[in-house]
Amino acid sequence: MTRTLKLDGIAFGGDYNPEQWPREVWEEDVRLMRKAGVNFITVSVFSWPLLEPEEGRFDFGWLDDVIELLHGAGIAVDLATATATPPAWLIRKYPQILPVTADGTQLEFGSRQAYCFSSPLFREYALRLTRAMAERYGKHPAVRLWHVSNEYGDHVSRCWCPASAIAFRAWLRAKYASIQTLNDSWGTSCWGQHYLDFDAIEPPRESTGPVNSTQRLDFERFSSDAMLELFRSEVAVLRDVTPELPVTTNFMSILHDLDYFAFADAEDLVTDDAYPDPADPGAHVDASLNYALMRGAKGGAPWLLLEQSASAVSWRDVNVPKAPGVMRLDSYQALAHGADGVMYFQWRAARFGPEKFHAAILGHRGEASRTFQECSRLGAELRQLGALKGSRVTADVAMLCDWDSNWALAAPNSLPTNRISWIGQARAWHRAAFNLGVTVDLVRAAADWSAYKVLLVPNLYLATEALAAQLAAYTAAGGTVVIGPFSGVVDENDHVHPGGAPGPLRPLLGIEVDEVWPVPDGETGAVQMEGVPCGIHTVSEWLDAIDARTVATYTNGELNGRPAVTMRHHGRGSAWYLSACFEDAGLQALVRQIFAHSGVLVRVGAGPDIEIVVRRGRRTAFTFVLNRSAMALDVSVPAGAAVLVGDGRSAAGIGSAGGTYLLPARGVLVIEHAHEDTVHLLGEPAQLQSV
Ligand code: GAL
């Protein structure tokens, strides 16, 4: 059964916490929500203690009133099941619900989300509340989406308590069936770790030294599965009572700890919470990678930006506000990347609690606050964009995201270097594509890659025979696969492949890695590519190109003269291997060369501050041009196109004949045009403009 979010237009609104305000404020809230163009509001995320003030006694009266108020104003509701934070009475009755860290410390009540996700007691009470919520509100016309829990894994994503230990053993029993298989898979003959029985196994707590890496990897897999199981159990209750209502749980952008592909399979709509740091000039580049995951999680389907900040957050050491125009740019960036809505944490700025300095749509100053002014303007603009809904981003380039590899590589010890991470590599490779103006999708192993010209695999430390065969088949059929350093090293049990790296990728890549050669901290290495020198860092490898062409060569240190980058034709495609982490400039040059070789078009004039993304609808296409630079840009608008969003002054004069649009610094342009037309930049950024 397909369950879709039924909402007129683009979703616009945010988290609303009326329980923090006296009732007389609620009416004003709703009046101002209407003024700001809000059409969708999330409620009751942390309301369990109010909804069930004592065991088994529910008090829905206040929430009834809130939902009625919103409904009366034509505002739809994203209703949280309120299970994100157990109340104090539950914790005091059953303190064993509290989570425990790897060193055995039990975390106390007093913040939020203080529960172990494997606790059967927590689950029992959470499911009872979920059912009560579903029965009470499931038929209410305002309620359009179930918001299960909140940000699984926020604060607590791993728990080492006794309930976790029991659940971990059950998970291991189901996976291995026999203790001998577990012993073999975990390699317990090393360091005398042999187990006689599953009951002897504990979660990988702090120990005397490095803990068995397969045990750790299995614990990562188990923890993600355990949270997924909890999510699924709430979803099952909701499906039972309200089979027609869509369900979501909000993601935390690319999160190491949870396999979001598996979570996406269990929900109807992908939603994300995005908090790019305004103090980081490259944060929007990484945000674009996060959004690639949000669309990739459900095969390109539209998703929702469920939380962002209208300006500063309150949880970094230094919380810099968003400069004027940046929140608007960030919002359009999410829309450009396939979101059908833009929401905030939160509606009204709090007066107390840990988030009292977190920006909100309605700042402490009220209507006069800059955030309210900027958000209201955006709300009005979004009303013009209903046609965008349902359209999808199409990309020529994909990047493979594999949680198993990501987890296996993250063991904090016992690797040739602990400095390499999947996310670090993924961001660097994505940055190279972004700076060339190329949109990248993030895809899982189980996806169909055939529509992509290039598949980037920044790291595949853990490579199975099956995945290697899939990569070879994709390449043989004409795809270009690009694989990064320290790949094909171990199998699914974290055992080194026979013969060493790249293991099952050897026939495809035509290389053999003899030894990993980490670059010491603070040092860099050098590589020469077609006469052009470029720097490398973190890791390099001593490899032999057995059946591959050397594209770049190391030019210093012990690897001097040896192959650094190789390429091998395979069937109708080609397979590239980068044996080092490249500095940005060199990586971009290399990626440009690979794109040229594979027929991927790069955009002239693109760069870190200019982003152009196309969404395709049934009849028309939508091109987003986001200008974060300090200069105005000349953008060519094709004949017959319509400027949906832009700066009013510049829009004047663009009629049906098309023309050139002067997009100011920090400007946003959304153009609707025929599929066959393209919007492009005229040369490099023109005309300096003050911001
Ligand atoms: C999110 C969370 C919200 C709020 C927000 C602040 O992680 O879901 O409840 O705390 O952060 O940025």
XYZ file of C-alpha atoms and ligand atoms in Angstrom:
703
model
C 0.000 0.000 0.000
C 1.430 3.392 -0.955
C 0.921 5.984 1.708
C 1.712 9.539 0.695
C 1.722 12.752 2.635
C -1.473 14.573 1.702
C -0.723 18.246 1.883
C -1.461 21.169 -0.404
C 1.740 22.706 -1.707
C 5.241 22.578 -0.311
C 5.378 21.690 3.398
C 6.426 24.668 5.497
C 6.455 24.853 9.283
C 8.294 23.272 12.162
C 8.397 21.699 15.624
C 5.929 23.285 17.982
C 6.214 22.840 21.746
C 3.029 24.414 23.148
C 3.611 22.613 26.446
C 6.347 25.149 27.139
C 3.891 28.066 26.861
C 0.727 29.241 28.613
C -2.473 28.721 26.680
C -2.922 32.386 25.867
C 0.181 32.173 23.702
C -1.224 29.324 21.582
C -3.774 31.482 19.793
C -1.135 34.041 18.977
C 1.112 31.237 17.742
C -1.497 30.025 15.316
C -2.250 33.556 14.105
C 1.438 34.141 13.417
C 1.852 30.730 11.809
C -0.768 31.727 9.278
C 0.961 35.026 8.750
C 4.252 33.211 8.091
C 2.635 30.857 5.573
C 2.947 27.783 7.778
C 0.909 24.772 6.612
C 2.500 21.882 8.547
C 3.423 21.593 12.219
C 5.119 18.865 14.250
C 3.785 18.399 17.776
C 4.266 16.221 20.853
C 7.840 15.110 20.176
C 8.834 15.190 23.855
C 5.364 15.167 25.421
C 5.154 11.698 26.960
C 5.215 12.969 30.585
C 2.283 15.281 29.848
C 0.307 12.766 27.845
C 0.750 10.009 30.437
C 1.385 11.919 33.657
C 1.226 8.723 35.680
C 1.294 5.112 34.723
C -1.709 4.181 32.604
C -3.501 7.550 33.026
C -3.592 9.456 29.773
C -4.331 13.157 29.514
C -4.949 14.132 25.931
C -7.015 17.215 26.651
C -4.292 19.774 26.035
C -3.141 18.071 22.831
C -6.747 17.845 21.610
C -6.957 21.620 22.000
C -3.667 22.243 20.210
C -4.623 20.025 17.272
C -8.058 21.661 17.036
C -6.497 25.099 17.043
C -4.110 24.147 14.266
C -6.818 22.411 12.295
C -9.109 25.428 12.631
C -6.390 27.514 11.023
C -5.962 25.057 8.166
C -2.611 23.803 9.431
C -1.882 20.092 9.057
C -0.100 18.072 11.728
C 2.942 15.833 11.781
C 2.086 13.978 14.964
C 4.901 12.515 17.027
C 4.183 9.298 18.877
C 5.854 11.059 21.834
C 8.013 8.050 22.613
C 11.351 9.848 22.302
C 11.661 10.571 26.005
C 10.399 8.296 28.780
C 8.929 10.149 31.768
C 10.614 10.280 35.184
C 7.996 8.009 36.774
C 8.864 5.242 34.326
C 12.587 5.593 34.911
C 12.167 5.626 38.684
C 9.994 2.538 38.554
C 12.379 0.722 36.200
C 15.837 2.329 36.357
C 17.122 -0.579 34.276
C 15.675 1.248 31.244
C 18.511 3.775 31.488
C 21.350 3.340 28.976
C 24.850 2.256 29.964
C 28.119 3.294 28.320
C 30.989 0.987 27.303
C 32.790 1.628 30.582
C 29.732 0.551 32.585
C 28.415 4.004 33.556
C 24.643 4.203 33.734
C 23.449 7.505 32.253
C 20.994 9.408 34.465
C 17.615 10.942 33.758
C 17.711 14.734 33.352
C 18.265 15.337 29.674
C 16.249 13.478 27.034
C 16.083 10.138 25.232
C 17.387 8.328 28.339
C 16.510 4.776 27.411
C 18.067 1.622 26.096
C 16.514 0.772 22.741
C 16.771 -2.956 23.541
C 14.869 -2.643 26.795
C 11.689 -4.780 26.639
C 10.207 -2.630 29.402
C 10.754 0.571 27.453
C 9.257 -1.028 24.391
C 6.186 -2.232 26.245
C 5.402 1.229 27.588
C 6.314 3.000 24.336
C 4.028 0.744 22.314
C 1.180 1.292 24.729
C 1.516 5.052 24.286
C 1.826 4.665 20.511
C -1.403 2.695 20.395
C -3.178 5.230 22.596
C -1.979 8.065 20.328
C -3.028 6.214 17.191
C -6.466 5.438 18.591
C -6.993 8.974 19.800
C -5.759 10.897 16.756
C -5.499 8.478 13.860
C -8.775 9.634 12.334
C -8.314 13.338 12.962
C -8.376 15.163 9.606
C -5.466 17.415 10.609
C -3.117 14.502 11.222
C -1.261 13.660 8.006
C 1.970 11.994 9.115
C 3.205 9.854 12.001
C 6.524 10.985 13.408
C 7.882 7.992 15.278
C 10.136 8.752 18.249
C 12.718 11.373 17.313
C 16.123 11.054 15.691
C 16.919 7.443 16.615
C 20.488 7.347 17.806
C 20.601 10.958 18.926
C 22.399 11.019 22.309
C 22.307 7.209 22.641
C 23.092 5.010 19.680
C 24.940 2.214 21.455
C 24.074 0.695 24.809
C 26.045 -1.793 26.874
C 23.448 -2.517 29.599
C 22.360 -6.048 30.612
C 19.239 -5.840 28.398
C 21.480 -4.972 25.448
C 23.685 -7.946 26.286
C 20.674 -10.278 26.215
C 19.447 -8.828 22.923
C 22.968 -8.957 21.425
C 23.243 -12.672 22.287
C 19.855 -13.379 20.712
C 20.972 -11.494 17.585
C 24.201 -13.526 17.469
C 22.347 -16.814 17.957
C 20.059 -15.943 15.050
C 23.012 -15.011 12.879
C 25.458 -17.826 13.652
C 23.284 -20.662 15.018
C 26.351 -22.500 16.354
C 28.991 -21.173 18.711
C 31.672 -22.783 16.570
C 30.593 -20.692 13.591
C 30.788 -17.598 15.756
C 34.255 -18.573 16.983
C 35.432 -19.036 13.398
C 33.835 -15.811 12.200
C 35.201 -13.784 15.077
C 38.635 -15.382 14.807
C 38.640 -16.160 18.524
C 41.659 -18.449 18.157
C 43.606 -15.168 18.267
C 44.432 -13.960 21.801
C 42.614 -16.880 23.408
C 39.051 -15.598 23.094
C 37.343 -18.914 22.407
C 33.671 -19.137 23.612
C 31.926 -22.320 24.725
C 28.453 -20.825 24.747
C 26.542 -17.765 23.517
C 25.736 -16.938 27.140
C 29.403 -16.185 27.735
C 29.381 -13.337 25.245
C 29.117 -9.706 26.315
C 28.777 -6.549 24.245
C 32.228 -5.126 23.463
C 32.721 -3.178 26.695
C 35.937 -1.394 27.624
C 38.603 -4.060 27.956
C 42.305 -4.343 28.621
C 43.283 -3.585 25.040
C 41.878 -3.712 21.512
C 38.593 -5.605 21.534
C 37.902 -8.268 18.888
C 37.110 -6.275 15.742
C 34.458 -8.706 14.432
C 32.707 -8.586 17.783
C 32.715 -4.797 17.469
C 31.483 -4.918 13.883
C 28.669 -7.263 14.849
C 27.791 -4.946 17.729
C 27.507 -2.043 15.258
C 25.237 -4.137 13.054
C 23.227 -5.327 16.037
C 22.764 -1.807 17.469
C 21.468 -0.431 14.171
C 19.185 -3.463 13.832
C 17.952 -3.100 17.419
C 16.908 0.510 16.870
C 15.322 -0.506 13.593
C 13.401 -3.245 15.367
C 12.105 -0.755 17.923
C 11.084 1.555 15.089
C 9.393 -1.305 13.269
C 7.474 -2.298 16.376
C 5.993 1.215 16.629
C 5.282 1.224 12.900
C 3.432 -2.094 13.263
C 1.123 -0.592 15.898
C 0.470 2.463 13.713
C -0.210 0.327 10.652
C -2.612 -1.735 12.694
C -4.662 1.239 13.878
C -4.167 3.693 10.993
C -3.214 1.676 7.909
C -3.696 4.669 5.597
C -1.461 7.220 7.353
C 2.167 7.573 6.219
C 4.942 7.066 8.757
C 8.361 8.646 9.119
C 11.170 8.977 11.594
C 13.507 11.928 11.201
C 17.063 11.154 10.093
C 20.155 13.031 11.206
C 21.776 13.529 7.800
C 24.492 10.959 7.109
C 24.822 9.259 10.452
C 27.517 6.701 10.983
C 25.525 4.741 13.544
C 22.348 3.765 11.697
C 21.820 2.012 8.414
C 19.353 4.527 7.027
C 18.706 2.429 3.939
C 17.140 -0.215 6.173
C 15.197 2.453 8.081
C 13.911 3.964 4.842
C 12.555 0.556 3.846
C 10.434 0.520 6.994
C 8.861 3.980 6.513
C 6.751 5.744 3.912
C 8.544 9.064 3.715
C 12.181 9.985 4.284
C 12.662 13.055 6.471
C 15.914 14.721 7.454
C 17.176 17.133 10.084
C 19.976 19.292 8.698
C 22.157 21.671 10.648
C 25.013 22.871 8.438
C 27.376 25.017 10.522
C 27.126 28.655 9.382
C 30.746 29.103 10.517
C 31.940 26.455 8.058
C 32.200 27.844 4.511
C 32.023 24.305 3.105
C 29.034 23.102 5.129
C 26.608 23.451 2.230
C 28.778 21.168 0.093
C 28.497 18.410 2.696
C 24.768 19.183 3.042
C 24.354 18.393 -0.625
C 25.878 14.942 0.032
C 23.471 14.429 2.957
C 20.552 15.275 0.698
C 21.877 12.824 -1.893
C 21.378 10.174 0.771
C 17.831 11.345 1.520
C 16.777 10.891 -2.097
C 18.863 7.746 -2.491
C 17.241 6.158 0.555
C 13.988 5.647 -1.343
C 15.207 5.335 -4.899
C 14.947 9.045 -5.728
C 11.528 9.707 -4.158
C 10.861 13.182 -2.746
C 11.628 13.635 0.944
C 11.109 16.336 3.573
C 13.534 18.596 5.363
C 11.853 18.181 8.731
C 14.229 20.266 10.819
C 16.677 23.033 10.131
C 17.535 26.123 12.115
C 16.238 29.523 11.101
C 19.628 30.852 12.233
C 21.989 29.680 15.034
C 21.763 26.380 16.910
C 22.546 26.035 20.617
C 24.562 22.828 20.774
C 27.913 23.728 19.214
C 30.667 25.310 21.300
C 30.254 28.473 19.267
C 26.871 29.018 17.631
C 27.152 31.438 14.753
C 23.886 32.780 13.248
C 23.045 32.400 9.578
C 23.780 35.599 7.685
C 20.843 37.246 5.897
C 19.816 35.128 2.922
C 21.659 31.990 4.024
C 18.633 30.263 5.570
C 16.781 30.905 2.296
C 19.674 29.467 0.297
C 19.829 26.436 2.603
C 16.088 25.887 2.213
C 16.208 26.053 -1.568
C 19.184 23.730 -1.542
C 17.060 21.052 0.134
C 14.254 21.669 -2.356
C 16.728 21.530 -5.245
C 17.860 18.143 -4.001
C 14.395 16.658 -4.024
C 12.725 17.831 -0.804
C 9.017 18.620 -1.001
C 9.087 20.689 2.161
C 11.141 22.879 4.454
C 10.577 22.765 8.197
C 12.388 24.109 11.240
C 13.290 23.341 14.768
C 11.384 25.165 16.110
C 8.364 27.418 15.737
C 8.828 29.679 18.789
C 12.145 30.300 20.542
C 12.171 28.769 24.030
C 12.607 30.820 27.187
C 14.124 28.015 29.241
C 15.923 24.729 28.867
C 19.009 23.795 26.861
C 17.585 25.229 23.635
C 16.697 28.709 24.831
C 19.417 30.171 22.597
C 18.439 28.054 19.588
C 16.972 30.161 16.796
C 13.348 29.653 15.834
C 10.991 30.941 13.181
C 9.568 33.262 15.825
C 12.576 34.640 17.679
C 12.516 36.016 21.238
C 11.783 39.414 19.726
C 8.570 38.090 18.194
C 7.307 39.269 14.834
C 10.091 41.826 14.576
C 12.789 39.158 14.735
C 14.885 38.767 11.603
C 14.142 35.039 11.523
C 10.392 35.682 11.458
C 10.808 38.193 8.677
C 13.023 35.939 6.566
C 10.960 32.805 7.196
C 7.693 34.593 6.357
C 9.152 35.822 3.081
C 10.220 32.288 2.268
C 6.809 30.934 3.257
C 5.165 33.304 0.783
C 7.590 32.300 -1.985
C 7.021 28.611 -1.437
C 3.342 29.042 -2.130
C 4.328 29.643 -5.765
C 6.176 26.349 -5.993
C 3.423 23.742 -5.747
C 4.251 22.488 -9.257
C 7.605 21.312 -7.980
C 6.092 18.593 -5.818
C 6.844 15.079 -6.868
C 9.534 16.032 -9.380
C 12.843 14.188 -9.071
C 16.541 14.894 -9.362
C 18.329 12.956 -12.056
C 22.079 12.458 -11.899
C 24.744 10.855 -14.082
C 26.992 10.095 -11.156
C 26.348 7.967 -8.096
C 28.351 7.260 -4.980
C 28.148 3.927 -3.197
C 27.328 4.084 0.486
C 27.820 0.904 2.450
C 27.303 0.894 6.207
C 29.121 -2.394 6.736
C 32.309 -0.969 5.271
C 31.799 2.270 7.123
C 31.436 0.439 10.467
C 34.280 -1.992 9.865
C 36.656 0.841 9.016
C 35.746 2.783 12.110
C 37.319 0.399 14.628
C 39.489 2.914 16.478
C 42.568 0.773 16.574
C 44.527 -1.958 14.853
C 44.377 -0.523 11.323
C 47.428 0.654 9.342
C 46.102 4.160 10.023
C 43.167 5.276 12.105
C 42.979 8.535 10.171
C 41.004 7.209 7.217
C 37.225 7.234 7.457
C 34.469 6.460 5.002
C 32.756 9.781 5.556
C 36.012 11.742 5.194
C 36.690 10.064 1.869
C 33.071 10.380 0.726
C 33.035 14.105 1.473
C 36.313 14.728 -0.345
C 35.185 12.864 -3.470
C 31.764 14.473 -3.413
C 33.403 17.910 -3.036
C 35.372 17.280 -6.213
C 32.161 16.527 -8.144
C 30.307 19.435 -6.529
C 33.024 21.889 -7.537
C 32.692 20.677 -11.116
C 28.951 21.359 -11.002
C 28.028 17.671 -11.078
C 25.116 16.355 -8.984
C 25.787 13.051 -7.237
C 23.253 10.497 -5.940
C 24.114 8.340 -2.956
C 23.100 4.749 -3.578
C 23.146 1.449 -1.794
C 24.602 -1.822 -2.980
C 21.129 -3.239 -3.599
C 20.161 -0.377 -5.962
C 20.084 -0.526 -9.747
C 23.137 1.473 -10.859
C 22.603 1.026 -14.588
C 21.357 4.592 -15.205
C 24.618 6.095 -13.909
C 27.622 6.739 -16.101
C 29.992 6.810 -13.151
C 29.894 5.058 -9.795
C 32.206 6.537 -7.167
C 33.322 4.173 -4.416
C 35.455 6.334 -2.128
C 36.144 3.383 0.102
C 35.143 -0.252 0.249
C 37.302 -1.605 3.059
C 34.879 -4.483 3.540
C 34.197 -6.033 0.139
C 32.196 -9.194 -0.353
C 32.478 -11.459 -3.388
C 28.868 -10.580 -4.263
C 29.477 -6.832 -4.255
C 32.684 -7.261 -6.250
C 30.732 -9.262 -8.844
C 28.085 -6.535 -8.974
C 30.753 -3.866 -9.537
C 32.326 -5.964 -12.287
C 28.948 -6.471 -14.000
C 28.177 -2.738 -13.845
C 31.558 -1.979 -15.405
C 31.291 -4.686 -18.045
C 27.974 -3.171 -19.136
C 29.660 0.182 -19.810
C 29.849 1.910 -16.428
C 32.889 3.623 -15.017
C 33.725 2.582 -11.492
C 36.199 4.548 -9.382
C 37.474 2.925 -6.205
C 39.423 4.611 -3.424
C 42.312 3.503 -1.234
C 42.216 0.711 1.333
C 39.420 -1.119 -0.477
C 38.819 -4.821 -0.914
C 40.784 -5.451 2.265
C 38.499 -7.659 4.368
C 35.482 -9.926 4.004
C 32.161 -9.702 5.870
C 33.838 -11.098 9.005
C 36.601 -8.486 8.909
C 39.106 -11.174 7.896
C 41.756 -10.121 5.380
C 41.024 -11.549 1.942
C 43.333 -14.385 0.848
C 46.221 -12.814 -1.063
C 45.496 -9.404 0.447
C 43.869 -6.321 -1.089
C 42.018 -5.650 -3.253
C 40.665 -9.182 -2.657
C 37.649 -9.930 -4.827
C 38.176 -6.635 -6.694
C 41.514 -7.867 -8.074
C 40.217 -9.140 -11.461
C 38.254 -5.928 -12.027
C 41.027 -3.523 -11.048
C 43.983 -5.542 -12.336
C 46.192 -4.569 -9.404
C 47.692 -6.140 -6.294
C 48.400 -4.155 -3.149
C 51.544 -5.276 -1.385
C 51.484 -2.995 1.632
C 49.614 -0.007 2.964
C 51.883 2.969 3.419
C 50.192 5.497 5.723
C 51.311 9.111 5.482
C 52.458 10.173 8.968
C 50.460 12.903 10.703
C 51.382 16.357 9.470
C 53.163 15.040 6.382
C 52.041 14.905 2.774
C 53.169 12.889 -0.201
C 53.340 13.671 -3.895
C 51.955 12.173 -7.056
C 52.411 13.120 -10.684
C 49.510 12.844 -13.088
C 50.206 13.541 -16.755
C 53.005 15.874 -15.744
C 50.861 17.654 -13.151
C 52.004 17.348 -9.526
C 49.410 16.844 -6.789
C 49.553 16.242 -3.068
C 48.325 13.241 -1.165
C 47.731 12.656 2.525
C 46.671 10.085 5.126
C 47.276 6.920 3.159
C 49.164 5.599 0.155
C 49.824 2.061 -1.031
C 52.630 0.014 -2.516
C 50.895 -1.687 -5.398
C 51.667 -3.448 -8.641
C 49.648 -2.772 -11.783
C 49.427 -6.354 -13.054
C 46.775 -5.855 -15.703
C 46.025 -2.124 -15.553
C 47.418 1.107 -16.986
C 49.202 3.469 -14.615
C 47.545 6.881 -14.764
C 49.499 8.611 -11.993
C 52.764 7.811 -10.252
C 54.163 8.550 -6.788
C 56.996 11.045 -7.009
C 58.530 11.047 -3.561
C 59.432 8.887 -0.596
C 59.669 5.124 -0.624
C 56.900 4.766 -3.231
C 58.691 7.045 -5.718
C 58.068 5.818 -9.256
C 55.394 3.324 -8.274
C 51.761 3.455 -9.549
C 49.390 5.676 -7.581
C 46.330 5.655 -9.843
C 45.444 2.883 -12.260
C 42.809 2.234 -14.892
C 41.672 -0.974 -16.493
C 39.180 -1.463 -19.306
C 36.647 -4.080 -18.369
C 34.031 -5.109 -20.900
C 32.482 -1.881 -22.206
C 33.497 0.150 -19.163
C 36.523 0.989 -17.086
C 37.649 0.567 -13.504
C 39.880 3.151 -11.815
C 41.776 2.748 -8.570
C 43.124 5.614 -6.467
C 45.604 4.224 -3.971
C 45.921 7.407 -1.893
C 43.859 10.190 -0.340
C 44.308 13.136 -2.678
C 44.380 16.829 -1.821
C 41.334 18.629 -3.202
C 42.944 20.166 -6.308
C 44.495 16.899 -7.472
C 41.347 14.935 -6.745
C 39.266 17.403 -8.724
C 41.648 17.169 -11.691
C 41.464 13.410 -11.567
C 37.688 13.335 -11.247
C 37.387 15.809 -14.135
C 39.504 13.468 -16.263
C 37.350 10.478 -15.315
C 34.140 12.393 -16.036
C 35.476 13.454 -19.451
C 36.384 9.854 -20.185
C 32.858 8.716 -19.211
C 30.789 11.386 -20.928
C 29.711 13.201 -17.747
C 29.280 16.914 -18.470
C 30.817 19.365 -16.028
C 29.536 22.930 -15.711
C 31.662 25.866 -16.770
C 31.662 28.441 -13.995
C 30.546 26.065 -11.248
C 32.494 26.106 -8.033
C 32.197 25.717 -4.296
C 29.836 28.702 -4.009
C 27.589 28.055 -6.982
C 25.249 25.115 -7.179
C 22.971 24.195 -10.050
C 20.590 21.270 -9.647
C 17.774 20.110 -11.911
C 14.542 18.424 -10.810
C 12.452 16.782 -13.468
C 8.668 16.631 -13.336
C 6.237 14.910 -15.651
C 5.843 17.832 -18.052
C 8.571 20.322 -17.179
C 11.940 20.578 -15.490
C 13.013 22.913 -12.683
C 16.517 24.317 -12.515
C 17.762 25.741 -9.230
C 20.698 28.143 -9.289
C 22.050 28.894 -5.817
C 24.597 31.654 -5.644
C 26.497 31.674 -2.338
C 29.313 33.742 -3.757
C 29.894 37.449 -3.178
C 29.446 38.143 -6.884
C 26.432 38.436 -9.135
C 26.054 35.769 -11.815
C 24.711 35.990 -15.314
C 22.371 33.102 -15.909
C 20.909 32.311 -19.295
C 17.179 31.602 -19.176
C 15.855 29.647 -22.167
C 12.948 30.935 -24.254
C 9.571 29.847 -22.951
C 10.901 29.335 -19.436
C 9.278 30.849 -16.346
C 11.196 32.374 -13.467
C 9.400 30.955 -10.414
C 11.696 32.367 -7.768
C 14.246 35.071 -8.132
C 15.119 38.555 -7.133
C 12.268 40.798 -8.354
C 14.522 43.433 -9.847
C 16.493 41.005 -11.920
C 13.434 39.143 -13.072
C 12.107 42.194 -14.863
C 12.671 41.883 -18.565
C 12.808 38.073 -18.734
C 9.822 37.273 -20.852
C 8.837 34.341 -22.983
C 11.795 35.021 -25.275
C 14.190 34.148 -22.473
C 17.311 36.178 -21.776
C 19.982 36.769 -19.238
C 19.156 36.899 -15.565
C 21.498 38.754 -13.226
C 21.454 36.667 -10.077
C 22.754 38.701 -7.148
C 25.112 37.453 -4.459
C 23.302 35.064 -2.103
C 20.539 34.919 -4.673
C 18.273 32.021 -5.555
C 16.801 31.369 -8.942
C 14.257 28.682 -9.729
C 13.323 28.343 -13.378
C 10.675 26.085 -14.857
C 11.471 25.075 -18.404
C 11.028 22.442 -21.058
C 12.900 19.196 -20.418
C 15.099 19.625 -23.451
C 16.249 23.136 -22.458
C 19.131 23.864 -20.159
C 19.892 26.761 -17.898
C 23.512 27.726 -17.779
C 25.913 30.308 -16.464
C 27.309 32.814 -18.894
C 31.028 32.520 -18.382
C 32.556 33.096 -14.986
C 30.944 35.163 -12.221
C 30.514 38.768 -13.349
C 30.315 42.030 -11.471
C 31.223 42.287 -7.836
C 28.283 42.973 -5.633
C 28.247 43.822 -1.963
C 26.388 41.474 0.365
C 17.500 17.957 16.724
C 16.323 17.499 17.568
C 15.426 18.656 17.974
C 16.255 19.814 18.466
C 17.251 20.198 17.393
C 18.107 21.387 17.756
O 18.534 17.049 16.804
O 15.549 16.578 16.854
O 14.536 18.225 18.969
O 16.894 19.466 19.638
O 18.107 19.121 17.158
O 19.027 21.701 16.751
